Coordinates of C-alpha atoms and ligand atoms in Angstrom, one line a residue:
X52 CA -22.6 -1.6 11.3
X53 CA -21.3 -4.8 11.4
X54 CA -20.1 -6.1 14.7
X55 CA -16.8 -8.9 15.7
X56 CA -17.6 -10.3 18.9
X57 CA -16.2 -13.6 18.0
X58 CA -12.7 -11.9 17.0
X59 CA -12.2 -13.8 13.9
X60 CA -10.1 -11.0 12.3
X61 CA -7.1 -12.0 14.9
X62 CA -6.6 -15.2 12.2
X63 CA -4.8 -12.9 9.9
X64 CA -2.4 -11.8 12.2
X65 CA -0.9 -15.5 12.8
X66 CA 2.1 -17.4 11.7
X67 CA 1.5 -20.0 9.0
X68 CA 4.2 -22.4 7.1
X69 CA 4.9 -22.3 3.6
X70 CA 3.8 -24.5 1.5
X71 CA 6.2 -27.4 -0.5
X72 CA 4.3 -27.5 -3.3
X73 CA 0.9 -26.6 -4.8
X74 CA -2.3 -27.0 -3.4
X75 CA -5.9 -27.7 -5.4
X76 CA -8.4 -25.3 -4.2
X77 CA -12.0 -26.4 -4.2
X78 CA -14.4 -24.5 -6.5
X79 CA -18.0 -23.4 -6.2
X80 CA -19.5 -21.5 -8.9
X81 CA -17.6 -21.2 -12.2
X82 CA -14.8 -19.9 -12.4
X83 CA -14.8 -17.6 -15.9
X84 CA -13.1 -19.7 -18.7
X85 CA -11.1 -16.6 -19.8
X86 CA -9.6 -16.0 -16.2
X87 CA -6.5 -17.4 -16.6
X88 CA -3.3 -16.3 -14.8
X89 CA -1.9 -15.8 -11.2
X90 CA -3.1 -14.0 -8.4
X91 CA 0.5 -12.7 -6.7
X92 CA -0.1 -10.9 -3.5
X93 CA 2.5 -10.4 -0.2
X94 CA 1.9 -9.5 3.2
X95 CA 3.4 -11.0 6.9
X96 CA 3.6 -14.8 7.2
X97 CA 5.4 -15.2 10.7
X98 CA 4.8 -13.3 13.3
X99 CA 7.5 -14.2 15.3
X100 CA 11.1 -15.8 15.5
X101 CA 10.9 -18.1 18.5
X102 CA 10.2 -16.5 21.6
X103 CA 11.0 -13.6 20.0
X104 CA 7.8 -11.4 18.6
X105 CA 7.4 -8.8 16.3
X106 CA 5.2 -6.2 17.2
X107 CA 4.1 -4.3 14.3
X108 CA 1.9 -5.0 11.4
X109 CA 4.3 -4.1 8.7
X110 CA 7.1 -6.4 10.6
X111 CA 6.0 -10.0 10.2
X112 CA 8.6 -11.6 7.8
X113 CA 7.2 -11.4 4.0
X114 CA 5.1 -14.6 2.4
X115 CA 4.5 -14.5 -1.2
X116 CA 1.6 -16.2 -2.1
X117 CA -0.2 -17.0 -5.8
X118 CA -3.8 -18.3 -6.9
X119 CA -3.4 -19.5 -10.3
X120 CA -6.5 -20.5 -12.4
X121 CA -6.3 -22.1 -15.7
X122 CA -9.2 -24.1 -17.4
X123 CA -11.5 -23.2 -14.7
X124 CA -9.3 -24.7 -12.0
X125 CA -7.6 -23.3 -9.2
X126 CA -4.5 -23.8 -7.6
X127 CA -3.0 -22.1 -4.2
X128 CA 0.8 -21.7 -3.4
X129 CA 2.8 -19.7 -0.9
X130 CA 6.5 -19.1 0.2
X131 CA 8.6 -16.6 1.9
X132 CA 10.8 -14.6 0.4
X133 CA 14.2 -15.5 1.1
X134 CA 15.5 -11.8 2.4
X135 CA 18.6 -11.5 4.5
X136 CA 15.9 -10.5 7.1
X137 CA 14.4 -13.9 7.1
X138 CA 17.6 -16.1 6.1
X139 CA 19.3 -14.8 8.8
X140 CA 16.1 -14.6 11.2
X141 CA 15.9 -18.7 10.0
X142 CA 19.9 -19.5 11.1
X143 CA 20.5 -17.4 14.0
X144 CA 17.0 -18.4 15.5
X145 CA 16.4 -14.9 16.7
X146 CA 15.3 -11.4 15.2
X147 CA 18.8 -10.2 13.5
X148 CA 17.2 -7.1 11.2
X149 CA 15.1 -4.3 13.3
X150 CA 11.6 -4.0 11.4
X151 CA 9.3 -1.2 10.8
X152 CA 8.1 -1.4 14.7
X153 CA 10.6 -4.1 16.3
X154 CA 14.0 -3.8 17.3
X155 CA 16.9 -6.2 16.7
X156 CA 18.8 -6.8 19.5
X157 CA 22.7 -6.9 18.9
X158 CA 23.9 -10.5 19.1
X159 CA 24.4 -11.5 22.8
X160 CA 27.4 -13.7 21.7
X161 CA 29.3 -10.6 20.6
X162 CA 31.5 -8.5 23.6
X163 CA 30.8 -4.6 23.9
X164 CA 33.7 -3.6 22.4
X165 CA 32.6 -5.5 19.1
X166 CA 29.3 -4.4 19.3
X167 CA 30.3 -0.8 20.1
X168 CA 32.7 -0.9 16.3
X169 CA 29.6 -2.5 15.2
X170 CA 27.8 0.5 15.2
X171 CA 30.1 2.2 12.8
X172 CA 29.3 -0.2 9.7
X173 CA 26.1 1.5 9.8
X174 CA 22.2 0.5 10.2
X175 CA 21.7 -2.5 8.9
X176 CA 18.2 -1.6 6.6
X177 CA 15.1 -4.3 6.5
X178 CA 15.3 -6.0 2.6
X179 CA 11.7 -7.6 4.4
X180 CA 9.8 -7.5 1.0
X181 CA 6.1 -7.8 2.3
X182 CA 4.1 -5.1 1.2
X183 CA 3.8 -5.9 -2.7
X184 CA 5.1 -7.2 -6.1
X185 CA 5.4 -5.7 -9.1
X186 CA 6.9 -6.1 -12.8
X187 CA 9.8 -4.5 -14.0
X188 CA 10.2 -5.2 -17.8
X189 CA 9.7 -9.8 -17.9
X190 CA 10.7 -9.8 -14.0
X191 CA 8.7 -9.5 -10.9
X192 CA 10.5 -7.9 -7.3
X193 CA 8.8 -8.1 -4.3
X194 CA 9.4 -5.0 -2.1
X195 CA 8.9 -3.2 1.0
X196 CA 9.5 0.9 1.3
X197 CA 13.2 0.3 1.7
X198 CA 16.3 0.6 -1.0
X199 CA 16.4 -3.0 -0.7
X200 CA 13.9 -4.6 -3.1
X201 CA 13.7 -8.8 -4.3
X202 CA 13.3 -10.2 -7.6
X203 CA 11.5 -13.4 -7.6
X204 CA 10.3 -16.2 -9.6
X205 CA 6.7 -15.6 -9.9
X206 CA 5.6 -18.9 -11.0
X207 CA 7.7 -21.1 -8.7
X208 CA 7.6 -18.6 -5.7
X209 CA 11.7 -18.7 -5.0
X210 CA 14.1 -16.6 -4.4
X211 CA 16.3 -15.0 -7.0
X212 CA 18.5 -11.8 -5.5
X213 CA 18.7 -8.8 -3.6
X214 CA 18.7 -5.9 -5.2
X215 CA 19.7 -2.4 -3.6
X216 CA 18.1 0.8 -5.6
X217 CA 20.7 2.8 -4.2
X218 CA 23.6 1.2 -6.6
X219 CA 21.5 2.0 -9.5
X220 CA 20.1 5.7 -8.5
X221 CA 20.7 7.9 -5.8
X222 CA 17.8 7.0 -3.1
X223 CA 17.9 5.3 0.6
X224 CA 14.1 4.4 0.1
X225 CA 11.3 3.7 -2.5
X226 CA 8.0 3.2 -2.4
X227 CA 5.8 0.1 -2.5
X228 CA 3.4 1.4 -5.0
X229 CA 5.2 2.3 -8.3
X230 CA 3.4 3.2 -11.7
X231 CA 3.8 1.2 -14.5
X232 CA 3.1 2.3 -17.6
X233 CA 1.6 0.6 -20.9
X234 CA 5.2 0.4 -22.6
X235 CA 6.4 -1.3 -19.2
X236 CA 8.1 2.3 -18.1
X237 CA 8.2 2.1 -14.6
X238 CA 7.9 5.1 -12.7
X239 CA 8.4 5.4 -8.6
X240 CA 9.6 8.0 -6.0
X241 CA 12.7 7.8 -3.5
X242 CA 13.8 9.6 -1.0
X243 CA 17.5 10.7 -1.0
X244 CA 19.4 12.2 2.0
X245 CA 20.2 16.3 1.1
X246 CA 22.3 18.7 2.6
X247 CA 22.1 19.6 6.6
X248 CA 19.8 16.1 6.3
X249 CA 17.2 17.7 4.3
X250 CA 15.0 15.4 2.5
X251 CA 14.3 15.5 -0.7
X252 CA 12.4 13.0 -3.4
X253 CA 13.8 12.4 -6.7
X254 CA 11.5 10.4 -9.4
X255 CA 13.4 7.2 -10.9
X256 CA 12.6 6.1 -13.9
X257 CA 13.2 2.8 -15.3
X258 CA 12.3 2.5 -19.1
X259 CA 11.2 -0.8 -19.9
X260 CA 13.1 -3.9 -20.5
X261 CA 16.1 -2.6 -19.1
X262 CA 17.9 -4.1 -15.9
X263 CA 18.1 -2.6 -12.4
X264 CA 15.2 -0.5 -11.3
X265 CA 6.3 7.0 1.0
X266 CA 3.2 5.6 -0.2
X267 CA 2.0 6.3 -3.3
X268 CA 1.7 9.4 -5.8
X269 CA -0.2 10.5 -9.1
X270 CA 0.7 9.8 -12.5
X271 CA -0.9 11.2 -15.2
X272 CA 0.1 12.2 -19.3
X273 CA 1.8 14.9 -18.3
X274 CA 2.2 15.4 -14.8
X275 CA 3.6 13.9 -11.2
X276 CA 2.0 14.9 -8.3
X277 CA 3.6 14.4 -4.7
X278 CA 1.4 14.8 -1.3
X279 CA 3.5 15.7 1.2
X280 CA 2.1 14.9 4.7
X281 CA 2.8 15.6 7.9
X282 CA 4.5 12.6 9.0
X283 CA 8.1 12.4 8.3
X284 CA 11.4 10.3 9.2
X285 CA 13.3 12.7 11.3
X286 CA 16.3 11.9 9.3
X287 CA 19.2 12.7 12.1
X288 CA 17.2 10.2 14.5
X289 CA 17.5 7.7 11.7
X290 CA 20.8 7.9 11.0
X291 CA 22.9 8.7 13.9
X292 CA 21.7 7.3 16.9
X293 CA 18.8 4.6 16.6
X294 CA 21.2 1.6 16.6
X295 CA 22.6 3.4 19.6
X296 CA 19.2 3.7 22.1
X297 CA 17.4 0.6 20.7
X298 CA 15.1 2.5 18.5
X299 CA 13.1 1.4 15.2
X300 CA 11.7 3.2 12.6
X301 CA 8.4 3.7 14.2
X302 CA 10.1 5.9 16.6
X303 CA 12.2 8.3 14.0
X304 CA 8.5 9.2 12.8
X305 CA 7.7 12.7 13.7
X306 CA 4.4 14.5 12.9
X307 CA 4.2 18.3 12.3
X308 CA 1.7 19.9 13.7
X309 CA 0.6 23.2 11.4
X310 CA 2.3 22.5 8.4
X311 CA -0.9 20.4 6.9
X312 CA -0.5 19.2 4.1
X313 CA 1.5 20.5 0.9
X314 CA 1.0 19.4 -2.4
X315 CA 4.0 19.5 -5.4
X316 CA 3.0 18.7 -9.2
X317 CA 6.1 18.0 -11.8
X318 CA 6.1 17.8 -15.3
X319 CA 6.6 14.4 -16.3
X320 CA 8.8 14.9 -19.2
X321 CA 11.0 17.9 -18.0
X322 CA 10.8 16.2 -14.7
X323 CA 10.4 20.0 -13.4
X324 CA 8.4 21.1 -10.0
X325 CA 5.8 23.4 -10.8
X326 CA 6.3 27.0 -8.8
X327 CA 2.7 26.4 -7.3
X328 CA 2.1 25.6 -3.7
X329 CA -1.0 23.6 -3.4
X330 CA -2.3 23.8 0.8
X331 CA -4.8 21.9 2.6
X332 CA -5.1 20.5 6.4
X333 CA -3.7 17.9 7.9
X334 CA -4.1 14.6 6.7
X335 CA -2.1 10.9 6.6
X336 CA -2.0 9.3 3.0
X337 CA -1.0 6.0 2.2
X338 CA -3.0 5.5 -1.5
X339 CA -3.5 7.2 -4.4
X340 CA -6.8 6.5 -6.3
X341 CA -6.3 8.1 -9.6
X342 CA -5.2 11.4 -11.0
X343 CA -6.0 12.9 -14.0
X344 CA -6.0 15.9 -16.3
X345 CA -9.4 18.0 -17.6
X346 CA -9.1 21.6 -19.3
X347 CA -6.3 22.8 -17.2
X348 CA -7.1 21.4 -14.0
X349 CA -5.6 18.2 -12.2
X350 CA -8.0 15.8 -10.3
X351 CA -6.1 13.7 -7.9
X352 CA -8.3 11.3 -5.8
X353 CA -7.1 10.3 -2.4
X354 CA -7.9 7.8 0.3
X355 CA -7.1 10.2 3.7
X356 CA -6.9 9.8 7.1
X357 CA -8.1 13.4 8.6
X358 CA -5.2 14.9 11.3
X359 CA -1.5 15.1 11.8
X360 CA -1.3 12.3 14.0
X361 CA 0.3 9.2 12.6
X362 CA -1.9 6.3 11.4
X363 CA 0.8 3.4 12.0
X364 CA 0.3 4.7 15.3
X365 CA -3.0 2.3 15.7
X366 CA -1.3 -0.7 13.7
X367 CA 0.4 -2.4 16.4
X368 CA -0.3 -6.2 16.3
X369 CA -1.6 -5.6 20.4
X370 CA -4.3 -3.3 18.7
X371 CA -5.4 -5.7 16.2
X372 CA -4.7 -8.8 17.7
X373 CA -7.7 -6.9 21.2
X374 CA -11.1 -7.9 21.8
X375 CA -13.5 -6.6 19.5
X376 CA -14.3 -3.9 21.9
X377 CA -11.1 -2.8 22.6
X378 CA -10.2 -3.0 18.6
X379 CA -13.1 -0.4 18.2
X380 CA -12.2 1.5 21.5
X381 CA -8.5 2.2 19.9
X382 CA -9.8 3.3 16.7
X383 CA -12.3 6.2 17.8
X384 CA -9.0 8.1 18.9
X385 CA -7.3 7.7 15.7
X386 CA -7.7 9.4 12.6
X387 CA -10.9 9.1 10.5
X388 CA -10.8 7.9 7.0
X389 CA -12.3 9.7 4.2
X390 CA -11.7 9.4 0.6
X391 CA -11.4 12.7 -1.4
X392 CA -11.3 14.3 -4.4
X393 CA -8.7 17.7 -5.1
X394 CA -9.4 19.8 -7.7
X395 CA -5.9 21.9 -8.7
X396 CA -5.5 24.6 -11.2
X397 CA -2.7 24.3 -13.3
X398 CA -2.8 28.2 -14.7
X399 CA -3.2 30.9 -12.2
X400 CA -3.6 34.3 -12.4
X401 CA -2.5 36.4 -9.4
X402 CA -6.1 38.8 -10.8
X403 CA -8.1 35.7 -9.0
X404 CA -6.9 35.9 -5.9
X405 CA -9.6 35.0 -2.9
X406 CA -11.4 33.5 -5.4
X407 CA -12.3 30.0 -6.4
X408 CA -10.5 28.6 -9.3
X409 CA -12.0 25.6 -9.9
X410 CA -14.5 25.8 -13.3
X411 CA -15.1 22.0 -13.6
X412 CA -18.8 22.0 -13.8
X413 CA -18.9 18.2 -11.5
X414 CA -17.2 18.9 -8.8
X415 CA -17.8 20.8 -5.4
X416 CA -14.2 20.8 -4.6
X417 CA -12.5 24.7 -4.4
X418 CA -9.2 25.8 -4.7
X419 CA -9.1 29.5 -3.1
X420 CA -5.8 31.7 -4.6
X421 CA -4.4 33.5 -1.2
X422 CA -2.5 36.5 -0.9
X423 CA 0.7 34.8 -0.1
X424 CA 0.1 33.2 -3.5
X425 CA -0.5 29.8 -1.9
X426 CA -3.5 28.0 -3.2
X427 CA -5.9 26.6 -0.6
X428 CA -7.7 23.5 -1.7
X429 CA -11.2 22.4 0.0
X430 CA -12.1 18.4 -1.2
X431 CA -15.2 17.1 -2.3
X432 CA -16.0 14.4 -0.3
X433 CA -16.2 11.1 -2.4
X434 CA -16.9 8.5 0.7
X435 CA -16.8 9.1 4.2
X436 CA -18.5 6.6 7.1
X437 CA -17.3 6.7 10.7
X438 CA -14.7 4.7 11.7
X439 CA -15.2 2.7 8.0
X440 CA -12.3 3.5 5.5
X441 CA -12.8 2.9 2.1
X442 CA -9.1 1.8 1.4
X443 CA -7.2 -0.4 -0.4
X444 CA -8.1 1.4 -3.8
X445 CA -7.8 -0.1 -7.2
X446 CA -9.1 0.6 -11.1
X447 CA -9.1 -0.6 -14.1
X448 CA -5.6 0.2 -14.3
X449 CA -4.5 -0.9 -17.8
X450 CA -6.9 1.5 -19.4
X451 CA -8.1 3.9 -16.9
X452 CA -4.6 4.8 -14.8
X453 CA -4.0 8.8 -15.3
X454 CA -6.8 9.6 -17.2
X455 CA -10.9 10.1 -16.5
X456 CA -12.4 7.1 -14.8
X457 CA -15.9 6.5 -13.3
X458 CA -15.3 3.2 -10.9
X459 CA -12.7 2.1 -8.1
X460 CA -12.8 -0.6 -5.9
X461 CA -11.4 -0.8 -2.1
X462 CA -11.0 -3.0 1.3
X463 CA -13.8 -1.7 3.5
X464 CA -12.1 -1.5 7.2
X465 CA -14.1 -1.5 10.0
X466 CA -12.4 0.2 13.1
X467 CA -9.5 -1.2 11.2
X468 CA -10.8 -4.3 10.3
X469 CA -11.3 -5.3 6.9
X470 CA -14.7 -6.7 6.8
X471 CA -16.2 -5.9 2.8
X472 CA -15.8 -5.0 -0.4
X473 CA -16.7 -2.0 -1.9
X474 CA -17.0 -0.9 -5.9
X475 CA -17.5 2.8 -5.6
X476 CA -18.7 5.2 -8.7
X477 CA -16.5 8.4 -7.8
X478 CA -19.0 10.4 -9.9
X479 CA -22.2 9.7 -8.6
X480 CA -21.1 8.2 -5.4
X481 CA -23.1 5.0 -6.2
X482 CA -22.2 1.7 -4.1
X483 CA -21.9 -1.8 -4.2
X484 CA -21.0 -3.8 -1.2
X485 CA -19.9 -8.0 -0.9
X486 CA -19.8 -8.2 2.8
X487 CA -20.3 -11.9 5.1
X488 CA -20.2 -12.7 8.7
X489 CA -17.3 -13.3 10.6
X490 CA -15.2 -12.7 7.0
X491 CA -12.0 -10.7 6.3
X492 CA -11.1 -10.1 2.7
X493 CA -8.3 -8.5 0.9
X494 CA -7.4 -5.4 -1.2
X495 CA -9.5 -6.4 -4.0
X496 CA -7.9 -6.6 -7.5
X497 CA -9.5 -5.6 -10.9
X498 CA -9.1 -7.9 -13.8
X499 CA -11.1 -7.1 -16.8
X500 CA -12.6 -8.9 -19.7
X501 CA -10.4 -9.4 -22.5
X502 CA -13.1 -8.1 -24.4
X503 CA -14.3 -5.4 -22.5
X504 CA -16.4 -2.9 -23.8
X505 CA -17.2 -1.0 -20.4
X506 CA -15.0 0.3 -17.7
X507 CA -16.3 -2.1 -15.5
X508 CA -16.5 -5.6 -17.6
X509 CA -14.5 -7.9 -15.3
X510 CA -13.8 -9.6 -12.2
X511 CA -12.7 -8.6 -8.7
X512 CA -10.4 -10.9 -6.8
X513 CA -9.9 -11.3 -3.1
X514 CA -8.5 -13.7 -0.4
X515 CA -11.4 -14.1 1.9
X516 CA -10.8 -15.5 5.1
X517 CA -13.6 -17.3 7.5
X518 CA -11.8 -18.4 10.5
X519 CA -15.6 -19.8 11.5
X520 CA -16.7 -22.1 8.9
X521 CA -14.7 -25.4 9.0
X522 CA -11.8 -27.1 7.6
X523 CA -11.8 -24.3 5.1
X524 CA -10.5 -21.1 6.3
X525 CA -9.8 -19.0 3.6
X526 CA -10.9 -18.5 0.0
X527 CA -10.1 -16.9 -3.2
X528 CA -13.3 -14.8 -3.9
X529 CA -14.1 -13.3 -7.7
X530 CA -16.8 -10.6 -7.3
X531 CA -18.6 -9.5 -11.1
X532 CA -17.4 -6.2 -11.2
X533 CA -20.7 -4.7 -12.1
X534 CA -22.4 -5.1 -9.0
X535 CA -20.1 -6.8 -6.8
X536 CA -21.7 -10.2 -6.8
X537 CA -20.0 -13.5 -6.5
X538 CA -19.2 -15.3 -9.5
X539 CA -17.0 -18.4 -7.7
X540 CA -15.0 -18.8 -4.6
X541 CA -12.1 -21.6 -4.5
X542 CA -11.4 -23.0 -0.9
X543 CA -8.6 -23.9 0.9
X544 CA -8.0 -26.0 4.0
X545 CA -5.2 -23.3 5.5
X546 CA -5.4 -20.4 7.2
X547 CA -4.0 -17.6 5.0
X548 CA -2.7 -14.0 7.1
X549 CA -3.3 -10.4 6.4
X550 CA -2.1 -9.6 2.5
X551 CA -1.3 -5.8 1.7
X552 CA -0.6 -5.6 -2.4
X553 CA -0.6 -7.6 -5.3
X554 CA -1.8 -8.2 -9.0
X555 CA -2.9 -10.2 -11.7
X556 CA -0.8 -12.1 -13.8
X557 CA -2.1 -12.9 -17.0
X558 CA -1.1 -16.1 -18.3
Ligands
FE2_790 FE1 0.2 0.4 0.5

C-alpha cells in the first residue's frame, strides 16, 4: 500500500482564486490531435468566508473549472459559480446559506423579533452547485443535490441563472448524477415531500431540446432501478425545526438500522414500479456503475460502502485535512468499500422459492425467492481491497450506458484519499493502475476515439495534483485507455482543489 507521510493530499482541500482569464498549460508528451474539446469539472474552491470556515467536504463554495485542448494545445480556466450562496457569502462577508455540514448563522444585525418572523419564510436551501455539470439539450447547469440547479456558460465559465426544479416538476431535491440519453433525453430522480412527510421519488424527465429541466440510479432500455439505502433525510427534522436549533443537513441524516437495503425497478416507459421487492444488507451508495438487461435478468453494478452507518460521516474537512496517521486511523472505523455486481430476476415464479434464480452462466451472484416473497440478493464481488475504494466510476458512456459492457474506470481512494487510477475489466476482474508519489488525481473521465472500434479505444482524463514537485502543482493527465498509460500531461503553475464530477466537451 501506498503511504502519505508528507500529507500532500491536504492541498486539495484549500482555497484558491479564480482565474481572469485563460491560462497556457505546459505540455509533455503529445497531446492526441483528435482530442479536441473541454474538460468541465466542479468541486469546492473556497473553503472558507473570512474567519468563518466551512467544515464539510461538500460545503466549500462551487468552482467550475475547464481544460480545453485544441491543436495539441492546452489551455486551463476556472471560476465560481455565481450562486446566491456565494454572491451573498461575497457581499455580506460572512456564511449567509447553511451548507451540507455548516450552519449559517442568522445575521447579527437583525433583532430577535425579526429573526424569530424570519423563520417563517422558510429554510433558505443551498443553490451551491459543486458537485457536477451536465447538458440539458445546447445548455450546460452546474448542480448540487438540491432543487436549485445553475446554467452556465461553458466556454466563458459565467454565470447565467438560477434555476429551481421545483417550478417546473414537483421535487424539493435532485440528484447530481442524471442520465442522458443519445437523443439528449434527460432522465434524473427527485425527491418530493408525501403525505404524513413520507418520502417518495418521482422520475423527471426532460425530453431534449426543451427548456426547464440521492446519488445516482440505473438506466437501462427498458427499466429504472432505485437503491434505497439506509440513510435518509428525516424529513420533519428538515423541515420544521433545523433553522430553529442551528442544525444542517448533516444532522437531519438518520440511518436505519435492519432495514438494509431495498431495491425498486420501474418500467421506463409506463414509468410503473415493478411489485418485486429486491433485499440485501446494509450498504451506503453514492455511484452507479452500469445496469443492464440479459435474458430476463437485470445486472446493476454498484460502488458500495458495506454497513448502515453514514459515509459523509468520515468526510469532515478535520478528517481529511489530519495527519496521515490519523487520516488512516479514521477510516478503519468507517465503512469499507467494495464494488458489486446484483443479479435480479425480472420473472418469478412463486414454484422457485428458496431457490436461486439467477441462470446467467458468468456470474456468482444469487438471488434467493423467500417465503414472504421478498427476493434476497447475494453480490458477486467485482473489486474489493481494504480501506481502497474503487470509486468515482465511469464508462464508455455514449455507447456502452444501459447495455453489456466489459471496462470501467474509477478514483482509487486510499483511506479516503484519492491516490490512483484504476481501469477495471468487470468480467474478468483484470486491472490496470497509473499511480505516482505524493499525487492526487481526479474521477477519471472516458473520452473515446472518434473512430473507435473497441470499447476501450480512447483516452482517460484526470486533474493530477503534486503539491511536491515545484512551481507546478497540478496537471491535466490523459491515460491510453488500454492499459492506463500516460499519453501527455499539461502543467500548471496553480494549485487546483478536490474536483467531484465532470465531462468532456467535444468541440
Ligand atoms: Fe457523486
Amino acid at each position: 500500500m501506498v503511504e502519505h507521510p508528507a500529507g500532500g493530499y491536504k492541498k486539495l482541500f484549500e482555497t484558491v482564486e479564480e482565474l481572469s482569464s485563460p491560462v497556457t498549460a505546459h505540455v509533455t508528451g503529445r497531446i492526441p490531435t483528435w482530442l479536441r474539446g473541454s474538460l468541465l469539472r466542479c468541486g469546492p474552491g473556497l473553503f472558507e468566508v473570512g474567519a468563518e470556515p466551512f467544515y464539510h467536504l461538500f460545503d466549500g463554495q462551487a468552482l467550475l473549472h475547464k481544460f480545453d485542448f485544441k491543436e495539441g494545445h492546452v489551455t486551463y480556466h476556472r471560476r465560481f459559480v455565481r450562486t446566491d450562496a456565494y454572491v451573498r457569502a461575497m457581499t455580506e462577508k460572512r456564511i449567509v446559506i447553511t451548507e451540507f455540514g455548516t450552519y449559517a448563522y442568522p445575521d447579527p444585525c437583525k433583532n430577535i423579533f425579526s429573526r424569530f418572523f424570519s423563520y417563517f419564510k422558510g429554510v433558505e436551501v443551498t443553490d451551491n452547485a459543486l458537485v457536477n455539470v451536465y447538458p440539458v439539450g445546447e445548455d450546460y447547469y452546474a448542480c448540487t443535490e438540491t432543487n436549485f440547479i445553475t446554467k452556465i456558460n461553458p466556454d466563458t465559465l459565467e454565470t447565467i441563472k438560477q434555476v429551481d426544479l421545483c417550478k417546473y416538476v414537483s421535487v424539493n431535491g435532485a440528484t447530481a448524477h442524471p442520465h442522458v440519453e443519445n437523443d439528449g433525453t434527460v432522465y434524473n430522480i427527485g425527491n418530493c415531500f408525501g403525505k404524513n412527510f413520507s418520502l417518495a421519488y418521482n422520475i423527471i424527465r426532460i425530453p431534449p431540446l426543451q427548456a426547464g429541466q440521492f446519488n445516482t440510479f440505473g438506466l437501462t432500455p427498458n427499466y429504472i432501478v432505485f437503491v434505497e439505502t439506509p440513510v435518509k433525510i428525516n424529513l420533519l427534522k428538515f423541515l420544521s425545526s433545523w433553522s430553529l436549533w442551528g442544525a444542517n443537513y448533516m444532522d437531519c441524516f438518520e440511518s436505519n438500522e435492519t432495514m438494509g437495503v431495498w431495491l425498486h425497478v420501474a418500467e421506463k416507459k409506463k414509468g410503473r414500479l415493478l411489485n418485486i421487492k429486491y433485499r440485501t444488507s446494509a450498504f451506503n451508495l453514492f455511484h452507479h456503475i452500469n445496469t443492464f438487461e440479459d435474458n430476463g435478468f437485470l445486472i446493476v453494478d454498484l460502488c458500495t460502502w458495506k454497513g448502515f452507518e453514514f459515509v459523509y460521516n468520515y468526510l469532515y474537512l478535520a478528517n481529511l485535512r489530519a495527519n496521515w496517521d490519523e487520516v488512516k486511523k479514521q477510516a478503519e472505523k468507517a465503512p469499507q468499500p467494495e464494488a458489486r455486481r446484483y443479479v435480479l430476476p425480472l420473472r418469478i415464479d412463486k414454484a422457485d422459492t428458496g431457490k436461486n434464480l439467477v441462470t446467467l452462466p458468468y456470474t456468482t451472484a444469487t438471488a434467493t425467492l423467500r417465503s414472504d416473497e421478498t427476493i434476497w440478493l447475494e453480490p458477486e464481488v467485482i473489486f474489493s481491497g481494504p480501506r481502497h475504494a474503487f470509486e468515482f466510476p465511469q464508462i464508455n458512456y455514449k455507447k456502452y450506458g444501459g447495455k453489456p459492457y466489459t471496462y470501467t474506470y474509477g478514483l482509487g481512494l486510499n483511506h479516503f484519499v484519492p491516490d490512483r487510477l484504476c481501469k477495471l475489466n468487470v468480467k474478468t476482474k483484470e486491472t490496470w493502475v497509473w499511480q505516482e508519489p505524493d499525487s492526487y488525481p481526479s474521477e477519471p473521465i472516458f473520452v473515446s476515439h472518434p473512430d473507435a472500434l473497441e470499447e476501450d479505444d480512447g483516452v482517460v482524463l484526470s486533474i493530477v495534483i503534486s503539491p511536491g514537485s515545484g512551481p507546478k502543482p497540478a496537471y491535466l493527465l490523459i491515460l491510453n485507455a488500454k492499459d492506463m498509460s500516460e499519453v501527455a500531461r499539461a502543467e500548471v503553475e496553480v494549485n487546483i482543489p478536490v474536483t467531484f464530477h465532470g465531462l468532456f466537451k467535444r468541440a
